[in-house]
Short mmCIF file of C-alpha atoms in Angstrom, two decimals:
data_model
loop_
_atom_site.label_atom_id
_atom_site.label_comp_id
_atom_site.label_asym_id
_atom_site.label_seq_id
_atom_site.Cartn_x
_atom_site.Cartn_y
_atom_site.Cartn_z
CA ALA A 1 61.34 96.76 116.15
CA GLN A 2 64.97 97.03 115.26
CA LYS A 3 67.04 100.25 115.13
CA VAL A 4 70.63 101.11 114.02
CA THR A 5 72.19 104.40 114.94
CA GLN A 6 75.28 105.74 113.31
CA ALA A 7 75.72 108.98 115.25
CA GLN A 8 78.67 110.25 113.11
CA THR A 9 77.44 111.60 109.78
CA GLU A 10 80.71 112.71 108.18
CA ILE A 11 84.34 112.12 109.04
CA SER A 12 87.32 113.61 107.33
CA VAL A 13 90.80 112.33 107.97
CA VAL A 14 94.25 112.65 106.33
CA GLU A 15 95.61 109.61 104.57
CA LYS A 16 97.34 107.14 106.90
CA GLU A 17 95.35 108.23 109.90
CA ASP A 18 93.33 105.52 111.78
CA VAL A 19 89.60 106.12 111.86
CA THR A 20 86.77 104.40 113.83
CA LEU A 21 83.15 104.27 112.63
CA ASP A 22 80.66 103.77 115.35
CA CYS A 23 77.44 101.68 115.27
CA VAL A 24 74.98 101.15 118.00
CA TYR A 25 71.90 98.87 117.55
CA GLU A 26 68.69 98.09 119.34
CA THR A 27 66.76 94.80 119.21
CA ARG A 28 64.82 92.66 121.62
CA ASP A 29 65.77 89.55 119.85
CA THR A 30 68.82 87.50 120.93
CA THR A 31 69.66 86.08 117.38
CA TYR A 32 70.58 88.43 114.79
CA TYR A 33 73.24 89.35 112.19
CA LEU A 34 75.16 92.57 112.06
CA PHE A 35 76.74 93.84 108.84
CA TRP A 36 78.97 96.57 107.53
CA TYR A 37 78.55 97.72 103.95
CA LYS A 38 80.59 100.21 101.91
CA GLN A 39 78.98 102.35 99.31
CA PRO A 40 81.43 104.10 96.93
CA PRO A 41 80.20 106.86 94.59
CA SER A 42 79.19 104.44 92.05
CA GLY A 43 76.32 103.42 94.30
CA GLU A 44 76.73 99.76 94.75
CA LEU A 45 76.58 98.51 98.33
CA VAL A 46 79.71 96.40 98.95
CA PHE A 47 79.54 93.79 101.66
CA LEU A 48 82.32 93.98 104.22
CA ILE A 49 81.52 91.76 107.08
CA ARG A 50 78.79 89.90 108.93
CA ARG A 51 78.66 89.06 112.63
CA ASN A 52 76.45 86.54 114.26
CA SER A 53 75.01 87.66 117.66
CA PHE A 54 76.54 84.55 119.32
CA ASP A 55 80.05 85.44 118.13
CA GLU A 56 81.63 88.37 119.93
CA GLN A 57 85.13 87.59 118.72
CA ASN A 58 86.66 90.71 117.18
CA GLU A 59 87.86 90.30 113.57
CA ILE A 60 90.68 91.70 111.48
CA SER A 61 90.91 91.70 107.81
CA GLY A 62 93.96 93.54 106.52
CA ARG A 63 93.55 97.25 107.43
CA TYR A 64 90.07 96.56 108.65
CA SER A 65 88.97 95.55 112.07
CA TRP A 66 85.65 95.20 113.73
CA ASN A 67 84.78 95.34 117.53
CA PHE A 68 81.49 93.68 118.58
CA GLN A 69 80.32 94.22 122.13
CA LYS A 70 76.96 92.86 123.10
CA SER A 71 77.12 94.50 126.45
CA THR A 72 77.05 97.91 124.95
CA SER A 73 75.04 96.94 121.73
CA SER A 74 77.91 98.29 119.60
CA PHE A 75 79.59 97.05 116.39
CA ASN A 76 82.36 99.44 115.62
CA PHE A 77 84.63 99.46 112.57
CA THR A 78 88.21 100.65 112.49
CA ILE A 79 90.23 101.37 109.37
CA THR A 80 94.01 101.52 110.09
CA ALA A 81 96.31 103.53 107.93
CA SER A 82 93.34 104.95 105.89
CA GLN A 83 93.75 105.45 102.16
CA VAL A 84 91.95 107.68 99.60
CA VAL A 85 90.25 104.59 98.15
CA ASP A 86 88.53 104.13 101.56
CA SER A 87 86.52 107.33 100.83
CA ALA A 88 82.97 106.17 100.71
CA VAL A 89 79.63 106.03 102.74
CA TYR A 90 79.59 103.19 105.32
CA PHE A 91 76.45 101.58 106.51
CA CYS A 92 75.93 99.31 109.54
CA ALA A 93 72.89 97.03 109.33
CA LEU A 94 71.03 94.51 111.43
CA ILE A 95 68.71 91.56 110.47
CA LEU A 96 66.97 88.98 112.65
CA LEU A 97 68.46 85.57 112.16
CA THR A 98 65.27 83.63 111.90
CA GLY A 99 61.65 84.32 111.06
CA ALA A 100 59.72 85.69 108.10
CA ASN A 101 61.20 89.13 108.34
CA SER A 102 64.12 89.45 105.95
CA LYS A 103 64.21 93.22 106.23
CA LEU A 104 67.80 94.70 106.66
CA THR A 105 67.61 97.61 109.05
CA PHE A 106 70.24 100.20 108.08
CA GLY A 107 71.80 103.07 109.91
CA LYS A 108 71.93 106.47 108.20
CA GLY A 109 75.48 105.95 107.08
CA ILE A 110 78.72 107.69 107.72
CA THR A 111 80.42 109.69 104.92
CA LEU A 112 84.15 108.99 105.18
CA SER A 113 86.52 111.30 103.31
CA VAL A 114 90.17 110.53 103.22
CA ARG A 115 92.39 113.38 101.99
CA PRO A 116 95.77 112.70 100.40
CA LYS B 1 80.55 84.08 89.80
CA ALA B 2 78.88 87.10 88.37
CA GLY B 3 77.30 89.51 90.82
CA VAL B 4 73.84 91.05 91.06
CA THR B 5 72.92 92.85 87.87
CA GLN B 6 70.22 95.55 87.47
CA THR B 7 68.88 97.12 84.42
CA PRO B 8 68.59 99.82 83.45
CA ARG B 9 71.16 101.77 85.44
CA TYR B 10 69.62 105.16 84.71
CA LEU B 11 66.10 106.24 83.98
CA ILE B 12 64.22 109.45 83.55
CA LYS B 13 60.46 109.42 83.72
CA THR B 14 57.70 111.96 84.05
CA ARG B 15 55.05 112.10 86.65
CA GLY B 16 52.20 109.75 86.27
CA GLN B 17 54.13 107.31 84.10
CA GLN B 18 55.02 103.85 85.18
CA VAL B 19 58.43 102.01 85.26
CA THR B 20 59.69 98.54 85.53
CA LEU B 21 63.13 97.74 86.91
CA SER B 22 64.83 94.39 86.53
CA CYS B 23 67.25 92.37 88.73
CA SER B 24 69.19 89.27 88.05
CA PRO B 25 70.51 87.69 91.22
CA ILE B 26 73.73 85.82 91.71
CA SER B 27 73.49 82.25 90.24
CA GLY B 28 72.04 79.95 92.82
CA HIS B 29 70.35 82.62 94.95
CA ARG B 30 66.60 82.24 95.49
CA SER B 31 65.89 85.30 97.53
CA VAL B 32 65.69 88.85 95.98
CA SER B 33 65.07 91.91 98.05
CA TRP B 34 64.43 95.50 96.89
CA TYR B 35 65.41 98.65 98.67
CA GLN B 36 64.88 102.38 98.00
CA GLN B 37 67.64 104.83 98.90
CA THR B 38 66.92 108.58 99.12
CA PRO B 39 68.83 111.38 100.82
CA GLY B 40 66.06 112.02 103.26
CA GLN B 41 64.87 108.62 104.18
CA GLY B 42 68.00 106.60 103.75
CA LEU B 43 67.76 102.89 102.87
CA GLN B 44 64.28 101.49 103.01
CA PHE B 45 63.14 97.96 102.48
CA LEU B 46 60.48 97.58 99.77
CA PHE B 47 59.87 93.82 99.58
CA GLU B 48 61.47 90.34 99.31
CA TYR B 49 60.72 87.53 97.01
CA PHE B 50 61.68 83.89 97.72
CA SER B 51 60.79 81.06 95.33
CA GLU B 52 58.53 83.26 93.39
CA THR B 53 56.49 84.34 96.39
CA GLN B 54 56.57 87.68 98.04
CA ARG B 55 57.56 87.00 101.75
CA ASN B 56 57.83 90.46 103.13
CA LYS B 57 56.68 93.89 102.25
CA GLY B 58 57.88 97.30 103.62
CA ASN B 59 55.75 100.30 104.22
CA PHE B 60 55.21 101.46 100.67
CA PRO B 61 51.98 102.27 98.80
CA GLY B 62 50.45 99.82 96.48
CA ARG B 63 51.92 101.60 93.54
CA PHE B 64 55.03 99.60 94.25
CA SER B 65 54.84 96.05 93.28
CA GLY B 66 57.12 93.21 92.19
CA ARG B 67 57.38 89.71 91.05
CA GLN B 68 59.88 86.96 90.76
CA PHE B 69 60.20 84.47 87.91
CA SER B 70 61.22 80.69 88.01
CA ASN B 71 64.82 81.64 87.25
CA SER B 72 64.87 83.85 90.38
CA ARG B 73 65.04 87.11 88.37
CA SER B 74 62.86 89.81 89.73
CA GLU B 75 61.23 92.88 88.46
CA MET B 76 59.93 95.86 90.39
CA ASN B 77 57.20 98.03 89.05
CA VAL B 78 56.08 101.57 90.06
CA SER B 79 52.85 102.95 88.74
CA THR B 80 51.75 106.44 88.64
CA LEU B 81 55.15 107.90 89.40
CA GLU B 82 55.51 110.79 91.80
CA LEU B 83 58.30 113.25 92.12
CA GLY B 84 59.12 111.72 95.55
CA ASP B 85 59.85 108.32 93.86
CA SER B 86 63.16 109.69 92.54
CA ALA B 87 65.81 107.51 94.28
CA LEU B 88 68.36 104.89 93.80
CA TYR B 89 66.63 101.45 93.74
CA LEU B 90 68.88 98.62 94.91
CA CYS B 91 68.27 94.93 94.56
CA ALA B 92 70.02 92.38 96.70
CA SER B 93 70.09 88.60 96.48
CA SER B 94 70.94 86.04 99.12
CA HIS B 95 71.65 82.34 99.26
CA LYS B 96 68.75 81.52 101.66
CA ARG B 97 67.92 77.71 101.88
CA THR B 98 64.50 78.38 103.31
CA SER B 99 62.39 81.53 103.74
CA GLU B 100 62.92 81.41 107.46
CA TYR B 101 66.70 81.76 107.78
CA GLN B 102 68.60 84.71 106.82
CA GLU B 103 71.81 84.96 104.83
CA THR B 104 74.01 87.71 103.68
CA GLN B 105 72.45 90.03 101.13
CA TYR B 106 74.61 90.97 98.14
CA PHE B 107 73.71 94.15 96.33
CA GLY B 108 73.59 95.20 92.68
CA PRO B 109 74.77 98.57 91.34
CA GLY B 110 71.25 99.95 91.53
CA THR B 111 68.85 101.86 89.19
CA ARG B 112 68.86 105.65 89.52
CA LEU B 113 65.41 106.88 88.74
CA LEU B 114 64.65 110.55 88.20
CA VAL B 115 61.00 111.57 88.03
CA LEU B 116 60.35 114.90 86.50
#
C-alpha cells in the first residue's frame, strides 16, 4: 500500500519570504508518479507538477521549484518570494504508474497562509 | 479546452434521501475518477470509470455508486444519505490511453453536499 505524509499542517509566512512544503512518500513499487496540487478556497484542486519516479531532476517554474530525492523518498516544494495569492492548501500525491489501480493517494495537505 | 465541470456546485439534502452528482470530463479524456474530501478523512478515492466500465473502487459502502456514459460523462449516486456523507465531492479526468497506464488527473470544482 502507498502512503504520503505531509508532516506540516499549517505554515504562515509574510509576503516575499521563501517557504518549503515537505512531502515524504512510501511505496514498494519502483514506478510511480508524484504530484503536487493546490487547493484555493474555491475548492478546485489545481495541478502543479508531475514527477516520474525515473526522473530525479529538480524542476523550476517561475517562483516554484521542486526537489525530488528517491534516497529519502521525498518530494519537496519551495515557493520563492511568496505572495498572498499563494495562500491555499497544498497536497502531495502518489499514483502507481501501471496496473489497474488508478487511485491517487494524497497526503493530508498543508495550509499555507501568506500575510501581506 | 474547457476544464472538468461538475454540477450542481452546492446541494443540501436530508438524511435518507438520495443524490446524483454529474461530471463532464475534459474533451478527449476517457477516464473519470471520483474523490470524497472531508476535514477528518481528507481526500479519499471513491471509484474510477474508463470507457464506461468501473475499473477501481475505494473502500466505500454500496450506497455509493456511479456510471459513465458513452460520451465519457459520469454520474455518481449516493442513496440513503447519512450525515457523514456531507463532503466535497471531486471529479477528475485523465487522458489515459488504456486502463493500465496512468496519466495526470485534472480536477473539477467539486460539489459541496450538505446532509441535514
